N, CA, C and O atoms as a DFTB+ gen file, in Angstrom:
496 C
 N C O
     1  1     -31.229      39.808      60.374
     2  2     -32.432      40.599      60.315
     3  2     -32.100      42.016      59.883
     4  3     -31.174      42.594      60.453
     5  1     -32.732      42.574      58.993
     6  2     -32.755      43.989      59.104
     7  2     -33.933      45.154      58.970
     8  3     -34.678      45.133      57.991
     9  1     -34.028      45.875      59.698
    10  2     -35.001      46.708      59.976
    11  2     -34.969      47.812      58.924
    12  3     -33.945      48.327      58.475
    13  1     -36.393      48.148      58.546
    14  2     -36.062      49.394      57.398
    15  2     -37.075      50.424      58.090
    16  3     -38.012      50.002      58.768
    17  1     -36.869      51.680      57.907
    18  2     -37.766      52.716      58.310
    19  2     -38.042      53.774      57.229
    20  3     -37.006      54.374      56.940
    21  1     -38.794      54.060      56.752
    22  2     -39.477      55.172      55.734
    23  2     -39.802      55.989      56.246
    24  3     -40.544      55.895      57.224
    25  1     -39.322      57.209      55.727
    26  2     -39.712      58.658      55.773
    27  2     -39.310      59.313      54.557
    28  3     -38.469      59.021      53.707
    29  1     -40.517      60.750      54.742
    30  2     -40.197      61.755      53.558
    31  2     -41.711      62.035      53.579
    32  3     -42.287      63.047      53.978
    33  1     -42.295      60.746      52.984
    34  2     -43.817      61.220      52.359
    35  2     -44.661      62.241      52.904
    36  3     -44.636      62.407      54.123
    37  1     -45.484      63.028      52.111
    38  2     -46.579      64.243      52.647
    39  2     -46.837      64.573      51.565
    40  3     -46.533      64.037      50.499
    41  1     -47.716      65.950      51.875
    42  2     -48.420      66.414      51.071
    43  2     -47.698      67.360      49.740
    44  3     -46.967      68.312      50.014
    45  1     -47.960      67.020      48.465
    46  2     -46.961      67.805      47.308
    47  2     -48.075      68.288      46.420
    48  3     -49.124      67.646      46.477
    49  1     -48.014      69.296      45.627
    50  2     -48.476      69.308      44.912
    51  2     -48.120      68.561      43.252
    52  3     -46.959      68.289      42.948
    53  1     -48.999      68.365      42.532
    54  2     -49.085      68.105      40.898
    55  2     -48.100      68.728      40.582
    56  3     -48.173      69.953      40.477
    57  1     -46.263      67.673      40.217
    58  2     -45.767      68.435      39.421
    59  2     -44.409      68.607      40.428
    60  3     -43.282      68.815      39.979
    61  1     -44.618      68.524      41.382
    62  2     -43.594      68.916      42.562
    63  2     -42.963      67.270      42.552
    64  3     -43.072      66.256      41.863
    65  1     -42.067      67.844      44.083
    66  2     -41.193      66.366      44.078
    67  2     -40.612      66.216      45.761
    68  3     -40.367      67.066      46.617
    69  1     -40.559      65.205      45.756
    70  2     -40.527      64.565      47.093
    71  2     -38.945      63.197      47.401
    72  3     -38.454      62.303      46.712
    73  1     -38.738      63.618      48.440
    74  2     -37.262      62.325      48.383
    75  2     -37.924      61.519      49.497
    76  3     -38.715      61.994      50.312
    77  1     -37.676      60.737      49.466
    78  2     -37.955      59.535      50.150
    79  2     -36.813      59.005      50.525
    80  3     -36.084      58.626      49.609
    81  1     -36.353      58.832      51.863
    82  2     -35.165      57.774      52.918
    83  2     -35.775      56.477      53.302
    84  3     -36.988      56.533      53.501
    85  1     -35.177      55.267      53.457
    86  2     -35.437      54.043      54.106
    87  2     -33.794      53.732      54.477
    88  3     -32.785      53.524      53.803
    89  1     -34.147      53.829      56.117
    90  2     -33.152      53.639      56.697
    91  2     -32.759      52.459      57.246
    92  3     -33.708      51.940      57.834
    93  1     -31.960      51.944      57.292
    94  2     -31.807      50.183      57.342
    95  2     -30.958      50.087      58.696
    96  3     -29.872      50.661      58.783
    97  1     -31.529      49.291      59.813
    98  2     -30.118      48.692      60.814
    99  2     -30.529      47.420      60.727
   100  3     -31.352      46.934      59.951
   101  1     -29.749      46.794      61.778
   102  2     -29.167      45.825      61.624
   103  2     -28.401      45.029      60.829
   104  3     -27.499      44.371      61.348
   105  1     -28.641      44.965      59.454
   106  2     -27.638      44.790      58.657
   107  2     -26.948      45.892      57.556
   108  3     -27.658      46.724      56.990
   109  1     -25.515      45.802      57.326
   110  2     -25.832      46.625      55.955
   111  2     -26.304      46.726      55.033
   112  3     -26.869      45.653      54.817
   113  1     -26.521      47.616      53.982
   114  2     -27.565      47.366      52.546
   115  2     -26.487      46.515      51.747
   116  3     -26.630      45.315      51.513
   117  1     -25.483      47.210      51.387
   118  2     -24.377      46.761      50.440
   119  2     -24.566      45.741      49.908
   120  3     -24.621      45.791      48.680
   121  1     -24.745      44.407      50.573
   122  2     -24.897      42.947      50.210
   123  2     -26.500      42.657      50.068
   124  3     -26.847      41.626      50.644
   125  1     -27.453      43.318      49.461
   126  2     -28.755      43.252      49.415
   127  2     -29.542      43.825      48.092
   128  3     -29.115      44.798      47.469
   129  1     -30.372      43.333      47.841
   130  2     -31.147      44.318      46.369
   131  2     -32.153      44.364      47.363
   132  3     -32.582      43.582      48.212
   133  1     -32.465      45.829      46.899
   134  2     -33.433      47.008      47.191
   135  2     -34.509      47.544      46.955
   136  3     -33.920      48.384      46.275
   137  1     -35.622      47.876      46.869
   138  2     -36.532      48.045      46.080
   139  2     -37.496      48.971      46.724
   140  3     -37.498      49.031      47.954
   141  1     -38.447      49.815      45.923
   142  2     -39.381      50.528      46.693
   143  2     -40.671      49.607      46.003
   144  3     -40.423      48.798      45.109
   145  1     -41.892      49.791      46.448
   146  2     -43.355      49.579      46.427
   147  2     -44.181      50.404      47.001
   148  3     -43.965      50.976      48.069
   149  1     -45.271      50.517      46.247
   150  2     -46.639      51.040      46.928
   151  2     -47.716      50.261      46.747
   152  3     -47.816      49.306      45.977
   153  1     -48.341      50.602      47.320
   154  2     -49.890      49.850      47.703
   155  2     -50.770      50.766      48.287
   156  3     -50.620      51.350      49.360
   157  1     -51.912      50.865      47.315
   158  2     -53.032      51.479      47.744
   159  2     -54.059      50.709      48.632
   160  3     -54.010      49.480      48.682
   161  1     -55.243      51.616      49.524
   162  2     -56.379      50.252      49.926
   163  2     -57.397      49.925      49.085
   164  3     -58.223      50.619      48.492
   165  1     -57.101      48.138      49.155
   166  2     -57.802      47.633      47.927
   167  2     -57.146      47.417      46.893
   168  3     -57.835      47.144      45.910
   169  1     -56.074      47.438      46.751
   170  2     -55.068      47.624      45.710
   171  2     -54.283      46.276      45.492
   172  3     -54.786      45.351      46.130
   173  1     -53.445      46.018      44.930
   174  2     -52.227      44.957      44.977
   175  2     -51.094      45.996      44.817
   176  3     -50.985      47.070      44.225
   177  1     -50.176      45.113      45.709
   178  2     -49.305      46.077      45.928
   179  2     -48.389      45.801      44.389
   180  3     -48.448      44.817      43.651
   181  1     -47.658      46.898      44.263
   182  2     -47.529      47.542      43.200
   183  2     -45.978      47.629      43.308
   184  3     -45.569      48.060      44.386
   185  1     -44.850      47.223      42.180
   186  2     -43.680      47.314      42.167
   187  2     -43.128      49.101      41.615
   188  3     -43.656      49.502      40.577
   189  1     -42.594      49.603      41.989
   190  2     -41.700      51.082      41.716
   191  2     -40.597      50.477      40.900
   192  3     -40.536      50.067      39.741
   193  1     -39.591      50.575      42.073
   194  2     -38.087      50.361      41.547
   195  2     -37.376      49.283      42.144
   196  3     -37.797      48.708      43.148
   197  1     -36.180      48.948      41.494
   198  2     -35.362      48.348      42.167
   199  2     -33.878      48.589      41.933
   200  3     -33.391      49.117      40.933
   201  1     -33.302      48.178      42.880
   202  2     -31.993      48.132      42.757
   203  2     -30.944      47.227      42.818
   204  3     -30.298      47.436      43.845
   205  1     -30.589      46.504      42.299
   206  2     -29.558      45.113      42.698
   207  2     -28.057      45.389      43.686
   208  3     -27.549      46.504      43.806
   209  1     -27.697      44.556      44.113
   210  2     -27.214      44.438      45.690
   211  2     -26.106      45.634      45.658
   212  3     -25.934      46.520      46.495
   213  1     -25.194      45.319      44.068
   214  2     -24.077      46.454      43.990
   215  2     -24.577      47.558      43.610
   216  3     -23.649      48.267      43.220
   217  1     -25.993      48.311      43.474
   218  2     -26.025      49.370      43.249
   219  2     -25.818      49.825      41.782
   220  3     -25.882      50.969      41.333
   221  1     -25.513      48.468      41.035
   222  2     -24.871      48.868      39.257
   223  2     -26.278      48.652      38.630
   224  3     -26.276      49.051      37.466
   225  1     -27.238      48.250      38.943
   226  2     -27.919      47.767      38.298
   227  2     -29.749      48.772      38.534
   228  3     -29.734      48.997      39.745
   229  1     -30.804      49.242      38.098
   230  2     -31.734      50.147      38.563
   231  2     -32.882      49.489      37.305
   232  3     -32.659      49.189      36.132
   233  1     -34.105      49.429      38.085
   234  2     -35.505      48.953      37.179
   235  2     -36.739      49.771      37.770
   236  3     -36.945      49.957      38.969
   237  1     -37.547      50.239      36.679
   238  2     -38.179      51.057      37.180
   239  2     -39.306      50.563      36.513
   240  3     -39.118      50.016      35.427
   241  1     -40.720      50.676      37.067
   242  2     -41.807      50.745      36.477
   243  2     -42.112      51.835      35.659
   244  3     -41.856      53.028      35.824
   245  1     -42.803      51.155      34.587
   246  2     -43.432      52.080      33.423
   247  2     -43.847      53.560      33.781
   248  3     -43.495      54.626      33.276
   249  1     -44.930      53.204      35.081
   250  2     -45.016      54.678      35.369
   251  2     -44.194      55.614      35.673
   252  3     -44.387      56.826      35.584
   253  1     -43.168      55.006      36.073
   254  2     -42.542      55.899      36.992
   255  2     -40.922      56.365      35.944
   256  3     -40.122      57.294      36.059
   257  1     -40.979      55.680      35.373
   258  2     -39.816      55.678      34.393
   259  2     -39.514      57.406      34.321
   260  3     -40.417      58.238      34.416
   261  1     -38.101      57.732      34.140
   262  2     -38.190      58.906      33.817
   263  2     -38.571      60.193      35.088
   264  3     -38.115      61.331      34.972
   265  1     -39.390      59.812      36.171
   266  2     -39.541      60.698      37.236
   267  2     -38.906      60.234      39.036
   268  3     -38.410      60.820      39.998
   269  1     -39.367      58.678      38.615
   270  2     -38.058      58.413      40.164
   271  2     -36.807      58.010      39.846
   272  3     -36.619      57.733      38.661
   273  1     -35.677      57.881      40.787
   274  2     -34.589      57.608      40.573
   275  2     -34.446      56.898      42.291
   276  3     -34.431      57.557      43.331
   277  1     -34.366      55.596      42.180
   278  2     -33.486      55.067      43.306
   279  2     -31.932      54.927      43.381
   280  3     -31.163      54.620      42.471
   281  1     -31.598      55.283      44.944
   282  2     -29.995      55.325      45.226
   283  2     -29.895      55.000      46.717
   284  3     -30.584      54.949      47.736
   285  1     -28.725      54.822      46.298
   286  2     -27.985      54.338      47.882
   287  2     -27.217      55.211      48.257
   288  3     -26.485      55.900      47.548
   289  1     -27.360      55.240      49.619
   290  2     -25.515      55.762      50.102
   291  2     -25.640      54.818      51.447
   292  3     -26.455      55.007      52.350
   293  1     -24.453      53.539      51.380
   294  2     -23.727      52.725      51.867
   295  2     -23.357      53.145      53.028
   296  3     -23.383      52.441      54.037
   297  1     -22.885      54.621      52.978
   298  2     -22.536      54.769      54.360
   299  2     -23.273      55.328      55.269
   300  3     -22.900      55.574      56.416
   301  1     -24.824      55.656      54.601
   302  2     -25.259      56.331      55.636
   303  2     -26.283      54.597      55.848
   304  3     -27.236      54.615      56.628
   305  1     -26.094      53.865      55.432
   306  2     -27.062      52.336      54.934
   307  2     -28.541      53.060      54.802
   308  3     -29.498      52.698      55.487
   309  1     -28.589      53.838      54.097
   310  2     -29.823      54.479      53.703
   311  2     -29.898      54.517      52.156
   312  3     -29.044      54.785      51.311
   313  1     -31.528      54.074      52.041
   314  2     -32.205      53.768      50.521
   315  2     -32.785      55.064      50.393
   316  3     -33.309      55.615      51.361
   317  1     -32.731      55.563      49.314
   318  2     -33.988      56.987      48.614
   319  2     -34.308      56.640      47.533
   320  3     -33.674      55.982      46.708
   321  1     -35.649      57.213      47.469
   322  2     -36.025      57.482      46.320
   323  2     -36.127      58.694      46.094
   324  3     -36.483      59.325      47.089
   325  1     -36.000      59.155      45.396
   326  2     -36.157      60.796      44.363
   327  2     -37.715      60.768      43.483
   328  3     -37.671      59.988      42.531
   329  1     -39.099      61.508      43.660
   330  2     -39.840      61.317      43.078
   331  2     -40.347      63.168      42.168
   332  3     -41.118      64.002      42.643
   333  1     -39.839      63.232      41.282
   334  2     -40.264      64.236      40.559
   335  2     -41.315      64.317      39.422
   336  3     -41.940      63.424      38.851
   337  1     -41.317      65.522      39.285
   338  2     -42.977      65.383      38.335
   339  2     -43.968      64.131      39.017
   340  3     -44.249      63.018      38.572
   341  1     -44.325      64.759      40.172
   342  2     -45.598      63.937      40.775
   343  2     -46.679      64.297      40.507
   344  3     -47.129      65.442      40.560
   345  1     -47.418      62.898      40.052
   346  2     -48.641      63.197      40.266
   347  2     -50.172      62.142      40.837
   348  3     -50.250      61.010      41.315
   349  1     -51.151      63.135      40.508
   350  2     -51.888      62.055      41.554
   351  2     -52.031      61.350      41.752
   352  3     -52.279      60.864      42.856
   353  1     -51.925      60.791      40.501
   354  2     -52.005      58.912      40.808
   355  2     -51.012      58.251      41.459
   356  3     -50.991      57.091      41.871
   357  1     -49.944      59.365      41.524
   358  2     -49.166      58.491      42.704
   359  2     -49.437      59.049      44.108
   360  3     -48.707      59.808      44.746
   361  1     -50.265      58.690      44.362
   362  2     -50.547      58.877      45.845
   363  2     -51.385      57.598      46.299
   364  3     -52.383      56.993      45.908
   365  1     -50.053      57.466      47.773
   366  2     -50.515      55.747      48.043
   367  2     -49.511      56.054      49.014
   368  3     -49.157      57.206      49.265
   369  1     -48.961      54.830      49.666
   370  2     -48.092      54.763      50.117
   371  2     -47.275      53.943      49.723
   372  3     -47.597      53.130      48.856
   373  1     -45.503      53.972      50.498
   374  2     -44.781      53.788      49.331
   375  2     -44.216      52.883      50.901
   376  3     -44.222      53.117      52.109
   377  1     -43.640      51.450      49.730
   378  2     -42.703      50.253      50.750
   379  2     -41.034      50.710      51.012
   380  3     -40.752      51.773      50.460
   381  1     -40.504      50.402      51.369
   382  2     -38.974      50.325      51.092
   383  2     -38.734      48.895      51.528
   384  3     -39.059      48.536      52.659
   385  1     -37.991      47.803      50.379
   386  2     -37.982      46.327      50.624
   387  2     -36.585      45.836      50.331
   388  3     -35.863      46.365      49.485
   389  1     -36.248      44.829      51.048
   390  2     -35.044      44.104      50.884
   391  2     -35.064      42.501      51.057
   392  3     -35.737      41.778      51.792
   393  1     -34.060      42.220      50.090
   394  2     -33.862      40.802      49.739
   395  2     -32.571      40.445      49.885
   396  3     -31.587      41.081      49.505
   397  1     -32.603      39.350      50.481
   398  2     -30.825      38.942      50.009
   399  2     -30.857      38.555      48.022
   400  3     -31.813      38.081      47.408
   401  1     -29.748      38.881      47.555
   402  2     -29.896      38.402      45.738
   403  2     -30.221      37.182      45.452
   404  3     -30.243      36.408      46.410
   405  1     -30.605      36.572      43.940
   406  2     -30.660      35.407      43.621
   407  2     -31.709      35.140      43.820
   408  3     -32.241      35.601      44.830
   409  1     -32.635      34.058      42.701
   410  2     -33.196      33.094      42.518
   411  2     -34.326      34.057      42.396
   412  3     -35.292      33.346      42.671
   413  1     -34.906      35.576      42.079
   414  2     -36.014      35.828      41.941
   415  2     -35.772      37.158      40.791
   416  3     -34.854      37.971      40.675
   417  1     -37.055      36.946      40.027
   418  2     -37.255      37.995      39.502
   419  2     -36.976      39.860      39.942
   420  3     -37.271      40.531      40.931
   421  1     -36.537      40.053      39.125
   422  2     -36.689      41.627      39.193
   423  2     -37.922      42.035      39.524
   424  3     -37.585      42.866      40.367
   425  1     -38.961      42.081      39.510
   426  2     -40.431      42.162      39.138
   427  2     -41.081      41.504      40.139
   428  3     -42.226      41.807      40.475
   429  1     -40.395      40.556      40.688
   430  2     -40.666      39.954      42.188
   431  2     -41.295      40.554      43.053
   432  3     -40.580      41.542      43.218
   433  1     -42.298      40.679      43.861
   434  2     -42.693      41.522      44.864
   435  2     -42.288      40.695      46.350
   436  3     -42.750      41.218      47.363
   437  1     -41.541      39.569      46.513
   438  2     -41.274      38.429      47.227
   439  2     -40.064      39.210      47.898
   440  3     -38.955      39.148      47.366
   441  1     -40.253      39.915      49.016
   442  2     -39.075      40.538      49.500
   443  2     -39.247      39.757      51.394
   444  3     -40.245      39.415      52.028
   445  1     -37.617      39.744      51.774
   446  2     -38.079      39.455      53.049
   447  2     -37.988      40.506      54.401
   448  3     -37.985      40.156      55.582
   449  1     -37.937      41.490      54.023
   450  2     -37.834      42.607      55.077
   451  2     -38.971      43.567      54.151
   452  3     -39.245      43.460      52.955
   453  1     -39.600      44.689      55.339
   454  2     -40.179      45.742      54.906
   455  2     -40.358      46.512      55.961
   456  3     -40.295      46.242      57.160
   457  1     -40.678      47.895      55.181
   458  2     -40.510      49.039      56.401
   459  2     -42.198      48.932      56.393
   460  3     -42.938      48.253      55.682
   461  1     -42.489      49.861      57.455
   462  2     -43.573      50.265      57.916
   463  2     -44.609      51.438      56.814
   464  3     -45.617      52.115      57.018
   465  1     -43.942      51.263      55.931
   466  2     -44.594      52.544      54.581
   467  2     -44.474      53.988      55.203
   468  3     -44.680      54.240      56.390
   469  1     -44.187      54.713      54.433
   470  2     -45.106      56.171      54.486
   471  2     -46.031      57.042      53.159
   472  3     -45.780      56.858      51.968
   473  1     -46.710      57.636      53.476
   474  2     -47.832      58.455      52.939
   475  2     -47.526      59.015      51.847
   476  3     -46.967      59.989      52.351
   477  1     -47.420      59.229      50.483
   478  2     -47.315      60.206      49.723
   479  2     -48.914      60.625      48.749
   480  3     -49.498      59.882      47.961
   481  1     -49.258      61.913      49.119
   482  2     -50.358      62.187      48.560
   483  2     -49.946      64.153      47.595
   484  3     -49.651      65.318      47.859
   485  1     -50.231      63.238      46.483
   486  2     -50.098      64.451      45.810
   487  2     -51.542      64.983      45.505
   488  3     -52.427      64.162      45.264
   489  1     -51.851      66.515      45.506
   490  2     -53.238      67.093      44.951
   491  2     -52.820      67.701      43.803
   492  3     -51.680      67.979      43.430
   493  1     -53.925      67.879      43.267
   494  2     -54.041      68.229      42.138
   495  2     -53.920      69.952      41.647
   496  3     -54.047      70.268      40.464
């Protein structure tokens, strides 16, 4: 089993930037692909990024291309995201998800752990 916890999200303005932590126990990340999501209400939830288990590998949605950057650090078993040049439309809240590898798409939203989300609302 492993537990993920999200923090960071709040209030930014248009243009600003925000890091995002998902902190993982029970297992380590190392042996896992990674991924963030958001989901608005009413929405389908919505793929960000991902990361494959060694960390060599990074996919980003169209939108986001170019302004987030997901990373690891192994030793703290903590996931971030980096979200710069924000803007409103990204405001939602954001997943932090894990999979063991294999047998699914990149693009997959089929994860078997998830954190509890947090808030990111950018104004305008």
């Amino acid at each position: 089993q492993v537990q993920l916890v999200e923090s960071g999200g709040g209030l930014v303005q248009a243009g600003g930037s925000l890091r995002l932590s998902c902190a993982a126990s029970g297992r380590t990340i190392s042996s896992y692909v990674m991924a963030w999501c958001r989901q608005a209400p009413g929405k389908e939830r919505e793929f960000v990024t991902y990361m494959n288990w060694s960390g060599g590998i990074t996919i980003y949605a169209d939108s986001v291309k170019g302004r987030f950057t997901i990373s690891r650090d192994n030793a703290k078993n903590t996931v971030y995201l980096q979200m710069n040049s924000l803007e409103p439309e990204d405001t939602t809240v954001y997943y932090c998800a894990a999979r063991h590898p294999g047998g699914r798409s990149v693009y997959s939203l089929e994860y078997d752990y998830w954190g509890q989300g947090t808030q990111v609302t950018v104004s305008s």
